[in-house]
PDB file of C-alpha atoms and ligand atoms in Angstrom:
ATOM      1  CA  UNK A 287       2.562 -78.793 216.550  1.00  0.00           C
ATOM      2  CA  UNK A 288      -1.023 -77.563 216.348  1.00  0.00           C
ATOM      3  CA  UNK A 289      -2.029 -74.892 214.576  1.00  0.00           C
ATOM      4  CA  UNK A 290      -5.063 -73.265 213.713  1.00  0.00           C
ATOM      5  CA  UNK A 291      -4.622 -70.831 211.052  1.00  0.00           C
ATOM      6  CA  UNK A 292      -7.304 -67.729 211.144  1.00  0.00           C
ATOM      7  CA  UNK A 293      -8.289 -64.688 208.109  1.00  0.00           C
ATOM      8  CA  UNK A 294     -10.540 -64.028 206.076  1.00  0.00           C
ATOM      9  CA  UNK A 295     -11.425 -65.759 202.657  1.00  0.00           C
ATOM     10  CA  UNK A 296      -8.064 -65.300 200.492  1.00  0.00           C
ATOM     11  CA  UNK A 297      -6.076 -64.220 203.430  1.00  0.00           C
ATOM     12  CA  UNK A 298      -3.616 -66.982 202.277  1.00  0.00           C
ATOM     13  CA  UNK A 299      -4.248 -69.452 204.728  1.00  0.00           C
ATOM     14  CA  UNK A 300      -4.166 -72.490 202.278  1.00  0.00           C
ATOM     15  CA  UNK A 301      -0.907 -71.498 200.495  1.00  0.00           C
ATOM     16  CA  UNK A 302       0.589 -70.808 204.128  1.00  0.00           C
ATOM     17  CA  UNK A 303      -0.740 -74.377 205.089  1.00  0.00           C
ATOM     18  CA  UNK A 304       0.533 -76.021 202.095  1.00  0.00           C
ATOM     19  CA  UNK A 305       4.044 -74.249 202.670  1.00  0.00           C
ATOM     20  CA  UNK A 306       3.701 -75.354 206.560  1.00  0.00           C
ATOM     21  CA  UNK A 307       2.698 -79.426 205.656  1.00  0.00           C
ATOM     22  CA  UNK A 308       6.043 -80.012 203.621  1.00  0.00           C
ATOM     23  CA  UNK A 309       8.156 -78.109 206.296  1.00  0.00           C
ATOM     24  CA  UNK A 310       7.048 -79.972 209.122  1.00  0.00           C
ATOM     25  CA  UNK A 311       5.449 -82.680 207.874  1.00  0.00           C
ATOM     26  CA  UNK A 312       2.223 -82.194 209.495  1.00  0.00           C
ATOM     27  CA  UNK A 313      -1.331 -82.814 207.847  1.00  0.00           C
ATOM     28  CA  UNK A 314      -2.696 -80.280 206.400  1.00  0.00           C
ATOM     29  CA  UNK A 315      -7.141 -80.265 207.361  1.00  0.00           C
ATOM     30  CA  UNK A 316      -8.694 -77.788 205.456  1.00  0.00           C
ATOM     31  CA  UNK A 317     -12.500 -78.124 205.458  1.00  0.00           C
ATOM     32  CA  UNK A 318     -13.516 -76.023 202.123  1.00  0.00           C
ATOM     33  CA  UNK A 319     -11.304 -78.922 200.256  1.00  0.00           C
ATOM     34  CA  UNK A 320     -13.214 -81.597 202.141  1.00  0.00           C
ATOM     35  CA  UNK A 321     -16.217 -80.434 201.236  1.00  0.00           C
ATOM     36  CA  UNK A 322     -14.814 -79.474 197.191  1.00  0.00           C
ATOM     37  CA  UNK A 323     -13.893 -82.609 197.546  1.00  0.00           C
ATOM     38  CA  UNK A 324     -17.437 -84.330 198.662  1.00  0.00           C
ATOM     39  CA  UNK A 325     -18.536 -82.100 195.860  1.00  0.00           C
ATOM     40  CA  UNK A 326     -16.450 -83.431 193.129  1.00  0.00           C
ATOM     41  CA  UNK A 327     -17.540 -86.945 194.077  1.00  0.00           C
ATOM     42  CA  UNK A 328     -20.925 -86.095 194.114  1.00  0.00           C
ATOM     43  CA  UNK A 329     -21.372 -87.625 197.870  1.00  0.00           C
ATOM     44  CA  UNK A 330     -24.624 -86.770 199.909  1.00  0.00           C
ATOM     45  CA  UNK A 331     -22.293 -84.358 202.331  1.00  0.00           C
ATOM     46  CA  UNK A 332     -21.130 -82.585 199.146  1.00  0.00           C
ATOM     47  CA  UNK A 333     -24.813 -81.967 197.637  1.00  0.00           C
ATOM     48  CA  UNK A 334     -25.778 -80.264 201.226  1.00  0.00           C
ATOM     49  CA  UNK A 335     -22.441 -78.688 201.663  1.00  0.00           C
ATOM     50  CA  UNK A 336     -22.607 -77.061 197.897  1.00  0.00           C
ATOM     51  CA  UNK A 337     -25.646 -75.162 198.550  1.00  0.00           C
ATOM     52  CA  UNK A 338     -24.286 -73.106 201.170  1.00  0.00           C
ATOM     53  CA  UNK A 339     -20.954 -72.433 199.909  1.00  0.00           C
ATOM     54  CA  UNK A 340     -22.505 -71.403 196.302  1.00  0.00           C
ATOM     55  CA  UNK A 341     -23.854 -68.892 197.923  1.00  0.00           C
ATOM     56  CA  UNK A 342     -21.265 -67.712 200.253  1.00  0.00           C
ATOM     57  CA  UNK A 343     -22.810 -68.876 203.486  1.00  0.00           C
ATOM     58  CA  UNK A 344     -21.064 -71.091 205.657  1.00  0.00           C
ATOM     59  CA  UNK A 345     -22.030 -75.075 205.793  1.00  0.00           C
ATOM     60  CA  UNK A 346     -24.196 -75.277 209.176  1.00  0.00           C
ATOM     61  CA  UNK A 347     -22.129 -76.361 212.039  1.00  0.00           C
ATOM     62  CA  UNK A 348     -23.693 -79.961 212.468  1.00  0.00           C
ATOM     63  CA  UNK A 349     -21.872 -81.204 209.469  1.00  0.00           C
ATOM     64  CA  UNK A 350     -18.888 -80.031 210.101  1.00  0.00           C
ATOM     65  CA  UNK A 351     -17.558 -80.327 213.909  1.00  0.00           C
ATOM     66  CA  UNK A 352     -17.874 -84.185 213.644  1.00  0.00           C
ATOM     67  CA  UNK A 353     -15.866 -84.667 210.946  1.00  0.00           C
ATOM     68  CA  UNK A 354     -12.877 -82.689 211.853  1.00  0.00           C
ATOM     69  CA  UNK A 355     -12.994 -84.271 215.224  1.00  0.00           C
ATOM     70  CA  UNK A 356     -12.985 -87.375 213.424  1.00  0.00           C
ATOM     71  CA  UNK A 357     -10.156 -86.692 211.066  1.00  0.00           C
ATOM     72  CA  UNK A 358      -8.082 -85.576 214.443  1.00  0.00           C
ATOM     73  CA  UNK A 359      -8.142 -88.908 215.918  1.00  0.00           C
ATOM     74  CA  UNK A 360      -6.862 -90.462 212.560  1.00  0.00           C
ATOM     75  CA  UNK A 361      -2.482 -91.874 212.904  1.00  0.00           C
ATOM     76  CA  UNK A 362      -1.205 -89.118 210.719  1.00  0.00           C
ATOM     77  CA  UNK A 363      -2.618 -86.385 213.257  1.00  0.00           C
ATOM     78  CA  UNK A 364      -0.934 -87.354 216.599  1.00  0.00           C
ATOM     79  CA  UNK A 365       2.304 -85.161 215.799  1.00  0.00           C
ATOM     80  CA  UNK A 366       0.600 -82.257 214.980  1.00  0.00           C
ATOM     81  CA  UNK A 367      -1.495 -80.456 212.292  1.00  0.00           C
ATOM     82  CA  UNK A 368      -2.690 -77.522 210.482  1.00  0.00           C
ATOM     83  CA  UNK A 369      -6.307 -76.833 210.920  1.00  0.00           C
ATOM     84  CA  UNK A 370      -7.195 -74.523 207.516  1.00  0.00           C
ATOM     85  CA  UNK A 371     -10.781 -73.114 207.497  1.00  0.00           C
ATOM     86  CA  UNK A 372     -12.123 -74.336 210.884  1.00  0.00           C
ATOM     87  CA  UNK A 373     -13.260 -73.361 213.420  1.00  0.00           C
ATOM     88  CA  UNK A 374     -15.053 -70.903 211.454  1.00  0.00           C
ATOM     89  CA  UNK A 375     -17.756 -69.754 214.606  1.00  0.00           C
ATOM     90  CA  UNK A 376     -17.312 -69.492 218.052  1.00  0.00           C
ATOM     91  CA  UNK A 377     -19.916 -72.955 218.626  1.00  0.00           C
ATOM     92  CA  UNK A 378     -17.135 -75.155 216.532  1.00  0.00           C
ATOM     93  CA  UNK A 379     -14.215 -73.389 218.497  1.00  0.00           C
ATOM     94  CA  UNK A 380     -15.942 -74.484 221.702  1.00  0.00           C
ATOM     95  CA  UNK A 381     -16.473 -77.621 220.681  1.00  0.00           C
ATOM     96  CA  UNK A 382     -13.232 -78.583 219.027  1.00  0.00           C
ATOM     97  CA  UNK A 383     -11.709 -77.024 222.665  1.00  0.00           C
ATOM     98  CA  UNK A 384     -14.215 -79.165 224.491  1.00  0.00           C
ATOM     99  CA  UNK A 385     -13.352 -82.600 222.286  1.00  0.00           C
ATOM    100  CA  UNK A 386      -9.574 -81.982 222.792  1.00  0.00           C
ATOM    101  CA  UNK A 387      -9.434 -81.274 226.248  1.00  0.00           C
ATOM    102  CA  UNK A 388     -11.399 -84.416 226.668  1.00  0.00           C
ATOM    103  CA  UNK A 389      -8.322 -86.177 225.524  1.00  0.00           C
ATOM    104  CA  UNK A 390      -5.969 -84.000 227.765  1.00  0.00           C
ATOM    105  CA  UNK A 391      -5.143 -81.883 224.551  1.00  0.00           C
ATOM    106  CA  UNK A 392      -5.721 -78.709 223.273  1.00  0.00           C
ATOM    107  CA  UNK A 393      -4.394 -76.193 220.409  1.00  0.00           C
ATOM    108  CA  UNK A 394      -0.923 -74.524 221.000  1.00  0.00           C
ATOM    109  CA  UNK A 395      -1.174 -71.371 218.312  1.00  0.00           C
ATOM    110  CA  UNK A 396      -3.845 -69.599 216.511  1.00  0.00           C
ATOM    111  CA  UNK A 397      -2.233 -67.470 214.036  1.00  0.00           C
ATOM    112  CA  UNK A 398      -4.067 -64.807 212.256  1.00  0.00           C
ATOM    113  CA  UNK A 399      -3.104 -63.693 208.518  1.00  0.00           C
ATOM    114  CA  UNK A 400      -4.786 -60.304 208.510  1.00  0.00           C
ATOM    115  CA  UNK A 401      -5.311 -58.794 204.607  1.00  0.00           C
ATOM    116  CA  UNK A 402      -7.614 -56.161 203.947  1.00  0.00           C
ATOM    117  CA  UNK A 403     -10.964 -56.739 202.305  1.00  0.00           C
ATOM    118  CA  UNK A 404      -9.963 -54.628 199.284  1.00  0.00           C
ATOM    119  CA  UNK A 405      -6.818 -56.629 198.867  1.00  0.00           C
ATOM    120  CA  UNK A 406      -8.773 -59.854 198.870  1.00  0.00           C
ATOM    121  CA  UNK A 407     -11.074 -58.817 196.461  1.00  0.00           C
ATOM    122  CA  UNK A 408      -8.081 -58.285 193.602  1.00  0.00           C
ATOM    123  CA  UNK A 409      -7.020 -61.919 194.763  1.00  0.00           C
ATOM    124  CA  UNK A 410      -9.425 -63.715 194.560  1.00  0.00           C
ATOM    125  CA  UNK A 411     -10.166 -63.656 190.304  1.00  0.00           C
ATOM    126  CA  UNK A 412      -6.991 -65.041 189.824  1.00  0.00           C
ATOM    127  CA  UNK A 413      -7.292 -67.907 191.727  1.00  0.00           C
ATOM    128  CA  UNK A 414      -6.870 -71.239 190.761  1.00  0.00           C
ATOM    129  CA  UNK A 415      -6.967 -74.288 192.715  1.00  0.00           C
ATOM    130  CA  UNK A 416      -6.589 -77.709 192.256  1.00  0.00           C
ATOM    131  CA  UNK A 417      -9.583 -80.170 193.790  1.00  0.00           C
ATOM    132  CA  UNK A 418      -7.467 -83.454 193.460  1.00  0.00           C
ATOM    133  CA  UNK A 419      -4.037 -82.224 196.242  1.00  0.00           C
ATOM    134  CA  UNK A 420      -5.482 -78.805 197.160  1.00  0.00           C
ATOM    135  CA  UNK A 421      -2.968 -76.728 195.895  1.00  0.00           C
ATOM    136  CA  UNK A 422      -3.407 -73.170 195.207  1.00  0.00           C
ATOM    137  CA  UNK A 423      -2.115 -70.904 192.726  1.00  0.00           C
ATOM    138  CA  UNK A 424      -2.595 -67.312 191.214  1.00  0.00           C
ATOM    139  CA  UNK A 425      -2.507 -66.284 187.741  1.00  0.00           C
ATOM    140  CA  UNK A 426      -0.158 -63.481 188.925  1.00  0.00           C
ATOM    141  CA  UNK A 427       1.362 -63.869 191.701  1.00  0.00           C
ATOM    142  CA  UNK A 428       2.213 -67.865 191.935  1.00  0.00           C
ATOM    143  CA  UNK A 429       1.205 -69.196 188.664  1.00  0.00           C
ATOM    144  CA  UNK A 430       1.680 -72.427 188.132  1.00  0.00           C
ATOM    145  CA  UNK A 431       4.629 -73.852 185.483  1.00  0.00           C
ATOM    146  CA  UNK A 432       2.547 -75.257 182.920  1.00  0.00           C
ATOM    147  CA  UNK A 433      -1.216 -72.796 182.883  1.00  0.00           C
ATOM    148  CA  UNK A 434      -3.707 -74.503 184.423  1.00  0.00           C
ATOM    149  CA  UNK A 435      -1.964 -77.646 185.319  1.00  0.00           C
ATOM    150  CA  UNK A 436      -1.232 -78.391 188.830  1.00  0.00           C
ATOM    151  CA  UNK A 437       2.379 -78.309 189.475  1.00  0.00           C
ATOM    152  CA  UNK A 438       1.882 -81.292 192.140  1.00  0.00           C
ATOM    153  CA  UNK A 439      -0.734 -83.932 190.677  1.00  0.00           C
ATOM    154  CA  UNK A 440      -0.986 -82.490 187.041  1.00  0.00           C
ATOM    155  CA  UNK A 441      -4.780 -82.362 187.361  1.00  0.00           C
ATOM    156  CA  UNK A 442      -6.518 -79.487 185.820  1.00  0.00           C
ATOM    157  CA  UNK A 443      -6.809 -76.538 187.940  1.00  0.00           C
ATOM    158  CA  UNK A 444     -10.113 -74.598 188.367  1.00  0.00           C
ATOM    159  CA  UNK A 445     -11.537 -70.932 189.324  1.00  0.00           C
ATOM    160  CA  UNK A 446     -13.875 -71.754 192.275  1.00  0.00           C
ATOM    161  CA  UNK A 447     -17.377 -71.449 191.671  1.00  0.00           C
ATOM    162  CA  UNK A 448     -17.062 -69.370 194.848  1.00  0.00           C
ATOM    163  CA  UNK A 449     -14.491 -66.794 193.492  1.00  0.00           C
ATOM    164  CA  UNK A 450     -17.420 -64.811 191.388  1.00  0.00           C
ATOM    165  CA  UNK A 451     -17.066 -61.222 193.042  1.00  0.00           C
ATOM    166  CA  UNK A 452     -20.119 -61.024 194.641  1.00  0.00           C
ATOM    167  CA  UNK A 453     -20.224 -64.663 196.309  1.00  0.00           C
ATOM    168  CA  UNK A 454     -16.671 -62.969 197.607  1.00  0.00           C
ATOM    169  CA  UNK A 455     -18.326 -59.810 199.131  1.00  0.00           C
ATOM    170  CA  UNK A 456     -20.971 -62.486 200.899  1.00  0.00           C
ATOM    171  CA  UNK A 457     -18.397 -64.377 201.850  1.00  0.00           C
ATOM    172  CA  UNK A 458     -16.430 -61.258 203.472  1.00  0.00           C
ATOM    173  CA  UNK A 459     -19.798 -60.127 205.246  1.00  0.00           C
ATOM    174  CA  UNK A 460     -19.863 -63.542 206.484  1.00  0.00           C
ATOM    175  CA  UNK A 461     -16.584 -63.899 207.876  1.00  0.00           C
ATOM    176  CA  UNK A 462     -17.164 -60.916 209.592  1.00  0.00           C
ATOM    177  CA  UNK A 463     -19.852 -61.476 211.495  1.00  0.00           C
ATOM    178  CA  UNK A 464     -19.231 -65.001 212.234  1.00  0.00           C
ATOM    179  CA  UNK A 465     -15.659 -65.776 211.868  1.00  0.00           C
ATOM    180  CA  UNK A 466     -13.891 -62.819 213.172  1.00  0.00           C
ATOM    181  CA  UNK A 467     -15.323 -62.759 216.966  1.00  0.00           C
ATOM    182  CA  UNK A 468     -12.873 -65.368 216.979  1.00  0.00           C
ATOM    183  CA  UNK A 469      -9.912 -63.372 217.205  1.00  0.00           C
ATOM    184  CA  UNK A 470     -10.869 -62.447 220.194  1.00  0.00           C
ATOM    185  CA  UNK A 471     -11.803 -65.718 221.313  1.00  0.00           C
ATOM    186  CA  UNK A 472      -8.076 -66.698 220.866  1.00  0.00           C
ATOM    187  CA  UNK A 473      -7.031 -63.739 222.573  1.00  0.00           C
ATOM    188  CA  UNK A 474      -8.211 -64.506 225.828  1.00  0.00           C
ATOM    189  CA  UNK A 475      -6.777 -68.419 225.188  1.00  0.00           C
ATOM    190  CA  UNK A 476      -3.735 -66.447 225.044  1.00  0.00           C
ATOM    191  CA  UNK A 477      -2.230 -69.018 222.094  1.00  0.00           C
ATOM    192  CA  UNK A 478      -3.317 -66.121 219.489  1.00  0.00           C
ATOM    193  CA  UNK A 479      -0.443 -64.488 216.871  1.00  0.00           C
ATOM    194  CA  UNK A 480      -1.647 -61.588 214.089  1.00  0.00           C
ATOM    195  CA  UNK A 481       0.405 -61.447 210.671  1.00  0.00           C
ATOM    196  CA  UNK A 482       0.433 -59.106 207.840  1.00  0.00           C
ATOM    197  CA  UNK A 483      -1.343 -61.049 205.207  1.00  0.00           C
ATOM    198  CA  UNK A 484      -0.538 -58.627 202.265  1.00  0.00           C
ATOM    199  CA  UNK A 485       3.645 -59.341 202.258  1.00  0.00           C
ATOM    200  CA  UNK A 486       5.015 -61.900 200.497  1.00  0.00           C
ATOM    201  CA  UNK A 487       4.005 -65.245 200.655  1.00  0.00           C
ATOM    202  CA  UNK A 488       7.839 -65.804 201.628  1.00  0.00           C
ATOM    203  CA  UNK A 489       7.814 -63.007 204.377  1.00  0.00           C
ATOM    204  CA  UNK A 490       4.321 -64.494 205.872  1.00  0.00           C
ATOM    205  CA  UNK A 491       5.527 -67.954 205.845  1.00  0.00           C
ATOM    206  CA  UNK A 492       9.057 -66.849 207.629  1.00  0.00           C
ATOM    207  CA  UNK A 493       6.769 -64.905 210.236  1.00  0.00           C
ATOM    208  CA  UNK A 494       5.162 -68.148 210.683  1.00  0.00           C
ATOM    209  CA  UNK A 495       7.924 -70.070 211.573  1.00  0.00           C
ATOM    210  CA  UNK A 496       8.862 -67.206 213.710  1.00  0.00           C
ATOM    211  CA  UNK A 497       5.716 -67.685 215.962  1.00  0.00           C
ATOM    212  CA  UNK A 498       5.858 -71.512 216.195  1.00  0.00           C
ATOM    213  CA  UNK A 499       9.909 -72.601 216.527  1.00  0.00           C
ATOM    214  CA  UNK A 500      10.252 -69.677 219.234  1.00  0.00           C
TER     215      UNK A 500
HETATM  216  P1  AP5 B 661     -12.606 -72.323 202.317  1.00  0.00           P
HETATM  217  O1  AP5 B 661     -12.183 -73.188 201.217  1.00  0.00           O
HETATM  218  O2  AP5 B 661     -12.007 -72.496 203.655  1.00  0.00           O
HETATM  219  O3  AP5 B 661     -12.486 -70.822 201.845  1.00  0.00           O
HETATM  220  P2  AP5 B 661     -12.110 -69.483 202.637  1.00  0.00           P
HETATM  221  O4  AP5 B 661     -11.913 -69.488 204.090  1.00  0.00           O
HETATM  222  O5  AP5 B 661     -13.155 -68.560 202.146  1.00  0.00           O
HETATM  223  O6  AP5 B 661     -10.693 -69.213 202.241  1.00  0.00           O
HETATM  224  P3  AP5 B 661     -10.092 -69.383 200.866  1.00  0.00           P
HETATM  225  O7  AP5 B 661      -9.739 -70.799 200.599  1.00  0.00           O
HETATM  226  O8  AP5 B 661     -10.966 -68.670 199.865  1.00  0.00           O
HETATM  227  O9  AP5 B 661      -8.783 -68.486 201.034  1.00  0.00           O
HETATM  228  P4  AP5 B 661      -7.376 -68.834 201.693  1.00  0.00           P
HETATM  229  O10 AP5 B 661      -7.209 -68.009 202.927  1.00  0.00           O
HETATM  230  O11 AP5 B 661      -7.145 -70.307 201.792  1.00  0.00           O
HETATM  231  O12 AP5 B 661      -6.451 -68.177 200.586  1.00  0.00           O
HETATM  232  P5  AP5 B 661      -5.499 -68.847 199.491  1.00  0.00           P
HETATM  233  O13 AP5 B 661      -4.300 -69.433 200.148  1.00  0.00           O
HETATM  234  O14 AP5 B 661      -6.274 -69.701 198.560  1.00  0.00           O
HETATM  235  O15 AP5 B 661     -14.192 -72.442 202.489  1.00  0.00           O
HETATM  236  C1  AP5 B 661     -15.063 -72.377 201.383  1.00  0.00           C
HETATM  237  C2  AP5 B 661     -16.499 -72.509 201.858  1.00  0.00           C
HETATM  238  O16 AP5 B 661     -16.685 -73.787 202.511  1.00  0.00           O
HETATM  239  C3  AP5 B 661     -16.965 -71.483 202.887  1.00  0.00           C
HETATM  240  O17 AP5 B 661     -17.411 -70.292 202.274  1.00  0.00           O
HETATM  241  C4  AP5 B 661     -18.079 -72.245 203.603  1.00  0.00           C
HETATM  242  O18 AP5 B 661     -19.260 -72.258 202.846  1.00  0.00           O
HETATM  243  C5  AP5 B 661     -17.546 -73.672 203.628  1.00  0.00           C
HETATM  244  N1  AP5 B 661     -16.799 -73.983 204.857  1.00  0.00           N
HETATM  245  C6  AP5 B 661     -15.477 -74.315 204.966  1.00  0.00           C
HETATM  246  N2  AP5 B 661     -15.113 -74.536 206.230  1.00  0.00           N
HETATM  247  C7  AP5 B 661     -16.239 -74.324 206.982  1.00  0.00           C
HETATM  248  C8  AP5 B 661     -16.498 -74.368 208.382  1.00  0.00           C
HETATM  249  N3  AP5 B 661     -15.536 -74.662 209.281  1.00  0.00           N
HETATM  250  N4  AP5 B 661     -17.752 -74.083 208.793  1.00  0.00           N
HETATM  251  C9  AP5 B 661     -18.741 -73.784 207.911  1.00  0.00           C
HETATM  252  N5  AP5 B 661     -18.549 -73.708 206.569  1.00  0.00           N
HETATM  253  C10 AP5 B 661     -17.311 -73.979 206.107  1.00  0.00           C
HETATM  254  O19 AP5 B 661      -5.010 -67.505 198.733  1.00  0.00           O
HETATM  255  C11 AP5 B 661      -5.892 -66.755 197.943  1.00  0.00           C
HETATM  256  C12 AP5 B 661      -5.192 -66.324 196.640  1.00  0.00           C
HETATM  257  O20 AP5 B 661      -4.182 -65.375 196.959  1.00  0.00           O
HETATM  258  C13 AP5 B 661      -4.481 -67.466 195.920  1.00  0.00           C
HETATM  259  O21 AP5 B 661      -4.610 -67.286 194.536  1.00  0.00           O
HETATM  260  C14 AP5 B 661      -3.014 -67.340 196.356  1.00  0.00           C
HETATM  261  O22 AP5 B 661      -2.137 -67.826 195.349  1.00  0.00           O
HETATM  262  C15 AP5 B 661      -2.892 -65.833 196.568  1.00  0.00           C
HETATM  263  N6  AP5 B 661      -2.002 -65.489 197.680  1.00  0.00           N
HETATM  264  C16 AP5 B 661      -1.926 -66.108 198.897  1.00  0.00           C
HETATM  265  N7  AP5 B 661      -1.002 -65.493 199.678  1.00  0.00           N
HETATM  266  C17 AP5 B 661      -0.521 -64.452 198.955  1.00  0.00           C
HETATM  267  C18 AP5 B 661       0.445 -63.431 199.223  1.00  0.00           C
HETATM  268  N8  AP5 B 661       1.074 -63.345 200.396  1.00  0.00           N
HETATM  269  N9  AP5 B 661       0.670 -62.526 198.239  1.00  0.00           N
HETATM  270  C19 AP5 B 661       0.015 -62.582 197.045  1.00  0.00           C
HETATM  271  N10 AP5 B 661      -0.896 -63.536 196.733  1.00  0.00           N
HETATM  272  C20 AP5 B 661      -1.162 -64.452 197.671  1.00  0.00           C
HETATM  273 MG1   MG B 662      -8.313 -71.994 201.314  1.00  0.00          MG
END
């Protein structure tokens, strides 16, 4: 099973992933936690990667094809996956497209979690993820059991240095110039499915399952 999942920052993709990995036991590849990640350990990737993302511009496309299409030919990915956060511009569609079919393969669904910028705005202060497992939680609306302790790893959990309101309006503006044209892009692959991002996490993930055990 592989899966691309598409929306805007906040749209829920990484809770949806998370939700997805455990019920079919698929790996779940989100970039942004790659790079947090790479950040975190203070690598040379991470000190490029964090100057873009600070300010709500997406990491240039050189750094980041290669290493996805790396971390697709790794054991854990030949059964399937959940791409989380890339392709994030038509170029890295293209290419991913281009390194799969070179291997006879390609992606079977695209689903898109659509939420409205306003919505995303109220969801994004309260946030928290963790940067050891990637989990993510909301103050609100899926806190976590003990506050600010990761319900997984029992690392600390953080606000993202990318959550301050206006690095979220860049980071809107940026997904829609550069990350929505995708959409269409999936369209006419025909493997493309839209959701209503602002249900229930529950209802979302059920109208995943809906799209990809049909
Ligand atoms: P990345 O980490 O991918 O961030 P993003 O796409 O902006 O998406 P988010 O992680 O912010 O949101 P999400 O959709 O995962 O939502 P979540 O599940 O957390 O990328 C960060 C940066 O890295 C980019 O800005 C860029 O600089 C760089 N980057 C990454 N990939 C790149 C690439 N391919 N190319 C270039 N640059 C790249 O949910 C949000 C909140 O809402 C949570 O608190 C959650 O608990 C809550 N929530 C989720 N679902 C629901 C629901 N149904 N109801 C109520 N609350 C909900
Ligand atoms: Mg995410």
């Amino acid at each position: 099973m592989k899966i691309i999942l598409l929306g805007a920052p906040g749209a829920g993709k990484g809770t949806q992933a998370g939700i997805i990995k455990e019920k079919f036991n698929i790996p779940h590849i989100s970039t942004g936690d790659i790079f947090r990640a790479n950040i975190k350990n203070n690598t040379e990737l991470g000190q490029k990667a964090k100057t873009y993302m600070d300010k709500g511009e997406l990491v240039p496309d050189e750094l980041v094809v290669d290493l996805v299409i790396d971390r697709l030919e790794q054991d854990d990915c030949k059964d399937g996956y959940i791409l989380d956060g890339f392709p994030r511009t038509i170029p890295q569609a293209e290419e991913l497209d281009k390194a799969l079919a070179a291997k006879g393969d390609k992606i079977e669904y695209a689903i898109n979690i659509e939420t409205p910028d306003d919505f995303i705005i109220n969801r994004m202060a309260g946030r928290r993820a963790c940067v050891n497992c990637g989990a993510t939680y909301h103050t609100s609306f899926m806190p976590p059991k003990t506050e600010n302790i990761c319900d997984k790893c029992g690392e600390n959990l953080i606000l993202r240095d990318d959550d301050k309101p206006e690095t979220v309006k860049k980071r809107l503006e940026v997904y829609h110039d550069q990350t929505e044209p995708l959409i269409d892009y999936y369209k006419g692959t025909g493997i493309l499915s839209s959701l209503d991002g602002t249900k229930d996490c529950e209802v979302v993930f059920a109208e995943i399952c809906d799209v990809v055990e049909k």
